[in-house]
Amino acid sequence: IKQDDLNKLEFKYYPNPLQFPYKLTLDNLDKDCKVEIWNTTKRVGTAIINESNSIDLSEYSSGFYLIKFENTTLPVVID
C-alpha cells in the first residue's frame, strides 16, 4: 500500500515499528473486526480488534508483517 493511500484512510494505526508490549492500536475501526496477520510468505495468524481498539502481537517474533482486513493491507514492523 502506498503512503498516499494510507493518508486517505479514515483510521490511524500506531506505533510502527512496534516495540514492547507489541500492541498495535487501530483508531476508528469497529470492535470485533477480524484481521489476518501475514509474514512475507504466508498467513501466520488472525486476531480480533479488542475493546481498546488494539491487536496484541506479542506472540510474533521480530520482523515485517502485513495486517489485512476488508480491502486494506497495513505494513507493520516488530522490533
XYZ file of N, CA and C in Angstrom:
237
model
N 0.856 -1.181 0.000
C 0.000 0.000 0.000
C 0.895 1.235 0.000
N 0.549 2.208 -0.787
C 1.344 3.424 -0.908
C 1.035 4.368 0.249
N 2.020 5.184 0.615
C 1.830 6.133 1.714
C 0.660 7.068 1.427
N 0.485 7.497 0.171
C -0.647 8.363 -0.177
C -1.975 7.674 0.103
N -2.030 6.356 -0.168
C -3.252 5.601 0.112
C -3.508 5.519 1.609
N -2.444 5.330 2.400
C -2.603 5.288 3.857
C -3.146 6.605 4.384
N -2.666 7.703 3.824
C -3.113 9.019 4.285
C -4.598 9.253 3.999
N -5.155 8.575 3.005
C -6.559 8.741 2.650
C -7.492 7.911 3.522
N -6.962 6.930 4.232
C -7.797 6.069 5.052
C -8.388 6.853 6.214
N -9.532 6.428 6.687
C -10.222 7.143 7.747
C -9.833 6.655 9.134
N -8.752 5.946 9.259
C -8.296 5.490 10.556
C -6.788 5.648 10.638
N -6.265 5.511 11.839
C -4.823 5.591 12.054
C -4.374 4.347 12.790
N -3.152 3.934 12.548
C -2.586 2.815 13.290
C -1.203 3.213 13.779
N -0.880 2.811 14.978
C 0.377 3.207 15.614
C 0.654 2.296 16.793
N 1.853 2.191 17.308
C 3.088 2.711 16.698
C 3.567 1.777 15.596
N 4.445 2.234 14.773
C 5.059 1.414 13.731
C 6.431 2.000 13.447
N 7.532 1.346 13.824
C 7.588 -0.046 14.262
C 7.105 -0.238 15.697
N 6.625 -1.451 15.948
C 6.165 -1.809 17.292
C 7.345 -2.100 18.192
N 7.227 -1.710 19.436
C 8.179 -2.088 20.471
C 7.371 -2.589 21.639
N 8.016 -3.309 22.555
C 7.309 -3.911 23.674
C 6.344 -2.893 24.269
N 5.104 -3.210 24.500
C 4.444 -4.510 24.636
C 3.802 -5.053 23.365
N 4.148 -4.577 22.177
C 3.694 -5.135 20.903
C 2.187 -5.123 20.724
N 1.586 -4.004 21.008
C 0.157 -3.820 20.745
C 0.013 -2.744 19.696
N -0.675 -3.091 18.627
C -0.930 -2.160 17.549
C -2.314 -1.562 17.760
N -2.393 -0.247 17.814
C -3.669 0.432 18.016
C -4.208 0.893 16.676
N -5.472 0.602 16.435
C -6.144 0.960 15.186
C -7.326 1.845 15.526
N -7.190 3.129 15.334
C -8.274 4.063 15.626
C -9.328 4.023 14.531
N -10.571 4.255 14.924
C -11.721 4.373 14.029
C -12.087 3.087 13.301
N -11.776 1.951 13.886
C -12.243 0.673 13.343
C -13.267 0.086 14.288
N -14.176 -0.684 13.746
C -15.174 -1.338 14.584
C -14.531 -2.396 15.459
N -14.984 -2.457 16.705
C -14.547 -3.529 17.585
C -15.032 -4.840 16.996
N -14.367 -5.895 17.323
C -14.677 -7.238 16.838
C -14.390 -7.415 15.349
N -13.689 -6.475 14.738
C -13.271 -6.625 13.352
C -12.173 -7.695 13.308
N -12.323 -8.676 12.430
C -11.337 -9.744 12.314
C -10.241 -9.315 11.347
N -8.987 -9.536 11.738
C -7.853 -9.219 10.877
C -7.007 -10.470 10.683
N -6.285 -10.511 9.576
C -5.331 -11.574 9.307
C -3.935 -10.999 9.450
N -3.023 -11.808 9.967
C -1.637 -11.396 10.148
C -0.785 -12.281 9.249
N -0.032 -11.645 8.364
C 0.797 -12.353 7.396
C 2.254 -11.966 7.584
N 3.158 -12.941 7.385
C 4.554 -12.561 7.221
C 4.766 -12.428 5.721
N 5.970 -12.435 5.247
C 6.194 -12.187 3.823
C 5.808 -13.356 2.931
N 5.515 -14.526 3.510
C 5.208 -15.678 2.666
C 3.842 -16.313 2.904
N 3.278 -16.175 4.101
C 2.013 -16.865 4.387
C 1.284 -16.216 5.559
N 0.015 -16.598 5.716
C -0.749 -16.129 6.866
C -0.240 -16.856 8.099
N 0.038 -16.102 9.147
C 0.578 -16.695 10.365
C -0.387 -16.600 11.537
N -1.509 -15.919 11.355
C -2.470 -15.839 12.446
C -3.639 -14.934 12.118
N -4.566 -14.897 13.059
C -5.710 -13.997 12.976
C -5.870 -13.325 14.331
N -6.572 -12.227 14.348
C -6.822 -11.509 15.592
C -8.139 -10.770 15.473
N -8.685 -10.417 16.603
C -9.909 -9.621 16.679
C -9.548 -8.299 17.346
N -10.028 -7.198 16.786
C -9.821 -5.895 17.412
C -10.555 -5.905 18.752
N -9.833 -5.626 19.843
C -10.463 -5.680 21.163
C -11.091 -4.342 21.551
N -11.612 -4.283 22.771
C -12.335 -3.083 23.220
C -11.469 -1.838 23.290
N -10.147 -1.996 23.340
C -9.267 -0.822 23.346
C -8.731 -0.517 21.946
N -9.391 -1.078 20.924
C -9.012 -0.852 19.521
C -7.572 -1.246 19.231
N -7.118 -2.347 19.829
C -5.748 -2.767 19.594
C -5.679 -4.261 19.302
N -4.544 -4.654 18.743
C -4.243 -6.051 18.455
C -2.977 -6.394 19.223
N -3.009 -7.481 19.979
C -1.828 -7.938 20.709
C -0.980 -8.792 19.776
N 0.217 -8.319 19.465
C 1.121 -9.036 18.575
C 2.331 -9.593 19.323
N 2.222 -9.756 20.636
C 3.368 -10.174 21.444
C 3.845 -11.591 21.149
N 3.015 -12.425 20.546
C 3.438 -13.791 20.251
C 4.272 -13.892 18.975
N 4.411 -12.788 18.240
C 5.153 -12.806 16.985
C 6.578 -12.304 17.181
N 7.512 -12.936 16.488
C 8.916 -12.541 16.597
C 9.180 -11.274 15.785
N 10.355 -10.720 15.953
C 10.741 -9.524 15.201
C 10.638 -9.796 13.714
N 10.221 -8.798 12.966
C 10.133 -8.959 11.528
C 9.101 -8.058 10.901
N 8.865 -8.281 9.623
C 7.935 -7.499 8.828
C 6.642 -8.293 8.668
N 5.521 -7.672 8.953
C 4.219 -8.326 8.855
C 3.249 -7.439 8.096
N 2.215 -8.061 7.587
C 1.118 -7.344 6.947
C -0.144 -7.642 7.741
N -0.886 -6.604 8.073
C -2.160 -6.750 8.760
C -3.244 -6.508 7.710
N -4.052 -7.533 7.438
C -5.067 -7.441 6.395
C -6.460 -7.474 7.001
N -7.324 -6.592 6.526
C -8.729 -6.600 6.900
C -9.506 -5.923 5.790
N -10.712 -6.416 5.576
C -11.554 -5.917 4.493
C -10.718 -5.809 3.224
N -10.623 -4.640 2.615
C -9.832 -4.477 1.402
C -8.554 -3.680 1.640
N -8.020 -3.749 2.846
C -6.879 -2.935 3.231
C -5.758 -3.800 3.767
N -4.530 -3.450 3.455
C -3.350 -4.127 3.982
C -2.434 -3.076 4.579
N -2.005 -3.299 5.826
C -1.122 -2.363 6.522
C 0.231 -3.025 6.767
N 1.326 -2.370 6.420
C 2.639 -2.901 6.755
C 2.979 -2.572 8.202
N 3.541 -3.555 8.931
C 3.904 -3.359 10.331
C 5.245 -4.025 10.582
N 6.123 -3.328 11.302
C 7.424 -3.877 11.685
C 7.449 -4.072 13.182
N 7.865 -5.268 13.615
C 8.046 -5.541 15.045
C 9.542 -5.528 15.305
N 9.988 -4.614 16.170
C 11.411 -4.536 16.553
C 11.761 -5.584 17.557
